[in-house]
Each structure stands twice: as C-alpha cells, then as structure tokens.
C-alpha positions as CSV (number, residue, x, y, z in Angstrom):
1,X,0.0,0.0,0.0
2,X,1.3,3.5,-1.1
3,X,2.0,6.0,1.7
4,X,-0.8,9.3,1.4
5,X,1.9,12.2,0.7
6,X,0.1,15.5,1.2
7,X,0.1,18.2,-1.9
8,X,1.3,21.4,0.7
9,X,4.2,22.7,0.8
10,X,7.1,22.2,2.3
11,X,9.0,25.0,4.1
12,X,11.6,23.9,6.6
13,X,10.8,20.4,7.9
14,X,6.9,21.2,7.9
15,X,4.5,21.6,5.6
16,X,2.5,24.4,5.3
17,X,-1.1,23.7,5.5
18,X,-4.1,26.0,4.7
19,X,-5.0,28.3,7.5
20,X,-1.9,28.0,9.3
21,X,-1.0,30.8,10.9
22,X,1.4,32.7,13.7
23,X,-0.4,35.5,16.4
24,X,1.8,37.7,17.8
25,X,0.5,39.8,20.8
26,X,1.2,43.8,20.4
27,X,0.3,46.8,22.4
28,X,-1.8,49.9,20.7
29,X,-0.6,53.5,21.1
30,X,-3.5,53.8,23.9
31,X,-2.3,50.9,25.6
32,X,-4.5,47.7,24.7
33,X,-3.4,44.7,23.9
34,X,-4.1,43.0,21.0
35,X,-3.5,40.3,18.4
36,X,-2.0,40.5,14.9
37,X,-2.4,37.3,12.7
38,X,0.1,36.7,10.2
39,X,-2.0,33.7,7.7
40,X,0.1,31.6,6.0
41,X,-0.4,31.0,2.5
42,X,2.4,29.0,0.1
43,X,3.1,32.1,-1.7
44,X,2.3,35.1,0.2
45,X,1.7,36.1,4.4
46,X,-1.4,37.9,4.9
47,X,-1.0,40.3,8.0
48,X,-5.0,40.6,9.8
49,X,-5.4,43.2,12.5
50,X,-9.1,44.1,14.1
51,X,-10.4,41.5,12.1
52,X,-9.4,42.9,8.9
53,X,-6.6,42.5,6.0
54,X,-3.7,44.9,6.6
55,X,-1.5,43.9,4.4
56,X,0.1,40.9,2.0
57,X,3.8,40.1,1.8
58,X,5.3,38.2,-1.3
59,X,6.4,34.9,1.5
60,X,9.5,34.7,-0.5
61,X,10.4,38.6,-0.3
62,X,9.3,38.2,3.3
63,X,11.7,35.0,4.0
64,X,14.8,36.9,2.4
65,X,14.1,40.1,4.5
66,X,13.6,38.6,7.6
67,X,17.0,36.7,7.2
68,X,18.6,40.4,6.2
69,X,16.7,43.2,7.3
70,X,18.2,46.7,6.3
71,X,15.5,48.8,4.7
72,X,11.9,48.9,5.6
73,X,10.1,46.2,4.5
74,X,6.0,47.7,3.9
75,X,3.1,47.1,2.3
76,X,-0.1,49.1,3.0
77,X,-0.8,49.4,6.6
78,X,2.2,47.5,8.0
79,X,5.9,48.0,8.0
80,X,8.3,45.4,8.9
81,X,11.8,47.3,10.1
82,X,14.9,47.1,12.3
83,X,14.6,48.5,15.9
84,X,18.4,49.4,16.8
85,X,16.8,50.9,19.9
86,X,15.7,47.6,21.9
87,X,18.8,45.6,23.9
88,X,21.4,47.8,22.7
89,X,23.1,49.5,25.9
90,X,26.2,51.3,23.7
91,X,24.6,53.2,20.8
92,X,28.2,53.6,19.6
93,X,28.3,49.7,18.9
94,X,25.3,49.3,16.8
95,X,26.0,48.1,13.6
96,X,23.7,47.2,10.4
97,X,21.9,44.0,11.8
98,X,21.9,44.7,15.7
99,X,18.4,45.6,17.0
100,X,15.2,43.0,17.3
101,X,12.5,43.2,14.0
102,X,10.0,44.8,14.8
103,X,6.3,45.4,13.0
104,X,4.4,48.1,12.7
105,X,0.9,49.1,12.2
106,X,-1.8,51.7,12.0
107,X,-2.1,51.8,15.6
108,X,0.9,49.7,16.8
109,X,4.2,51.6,17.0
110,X,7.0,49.5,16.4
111,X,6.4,46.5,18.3
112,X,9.5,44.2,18.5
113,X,9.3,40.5,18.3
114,X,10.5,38.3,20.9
115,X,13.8,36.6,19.4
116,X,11.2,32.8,20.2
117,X,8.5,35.1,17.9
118,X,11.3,35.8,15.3
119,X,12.7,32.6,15.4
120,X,9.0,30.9,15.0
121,X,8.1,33.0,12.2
122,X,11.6,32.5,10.1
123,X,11.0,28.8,10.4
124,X,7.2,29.1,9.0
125,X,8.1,31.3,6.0
C-alpha cells in the first residue's frame, strides 16, 4: 500500500497547511493589547489586525528580509523594520543588523518581536 503524501508545501521540515497561521501579541498607542495574525499562505503572508486585512507580503520577499533586514520592508498598513533601539546598551556599537525586528501598524508603534517570535516566524516562511 502507497503512503498518502500531502500536496502542501514544504517549508523547513513542515508543511504548510491552509490556515496555518502565527499570532503575535502587540500593544496599541492607547495601551490595549491586541492580536495581529500573520496567515500563512504557500506564496504570500497575509497580515489581519481588528479582524481585517492589513496587508500581503510576497512569502519569499518576506523569508529573504527577515533573514537580512536593512531597509523597511511595507506594504499598505504594515511595515516590517529594524529596531536598533531595543537591547542595545552602547549606541556607539550598533552596527547594520543589531536591534530586534519589529512590525508596525496603523495603531501599533514598532512593536519588536520576541527573538522565540522571530525565530517561530523565520521557520514558518
């Protein structure tokens, strides 16, 4: 008897299924605390916030910025961009990839990601 292979996607060791997805918990500008949704598609990363579509990202674009971030990375609402600011103690020794990703939204200012949220999302794109 054949073994059932499954027709998603491989990314990493997993396969990407339809309607996987990744929350990450922010903070507004007035202090709430809510959830963006990043859904995971084989080609693309839709970004959800109050219940709506913020944004797309190309998944490959995404994949190679994450693994380089220099310039802002944005499409519509959101913005994906270093923050040299967070765990950086000597602003003198900040070079061109030190700081923590961070994403940003209509309401959300520059919220960085946890290096275990960072690390969850570079293995799922």
């Amino acid at each position: 008897m054949a073994k059932h292979q499954s027709s998603a996607p491989l990314v990493g060791d997993a396969a990407i299924e339809p309607g996987d997805s990744l929350t990450l918990d922010v903070v507004t500008g007035n202090g709430q605390a809510v959830a963006v949704d990043l859904l995971l598609h084989p080609d693309s990363v839709e970004v959800w916030h109050h219940h709506r579509l913020a944004a797309a990202f190309e998944r490959g674009l995404l994949r190679r910025w994450l693994a380089h971030p220099d310039l802002p990375l944005t499409r519509a609402d959101v913005m994906f961009d270093l923050d040299r600011t967070v765990d950086v103690h000597d602003r003198t020794a900040i070079t061109d990839f030190q700081g923590r990703v961070a994403v940003t939204l209509a309401d959300v200012q520059a919220w960085p990601l946890s290096p275990r949220e960072l690390g969850r999302l570079q293995s799922l794109i």
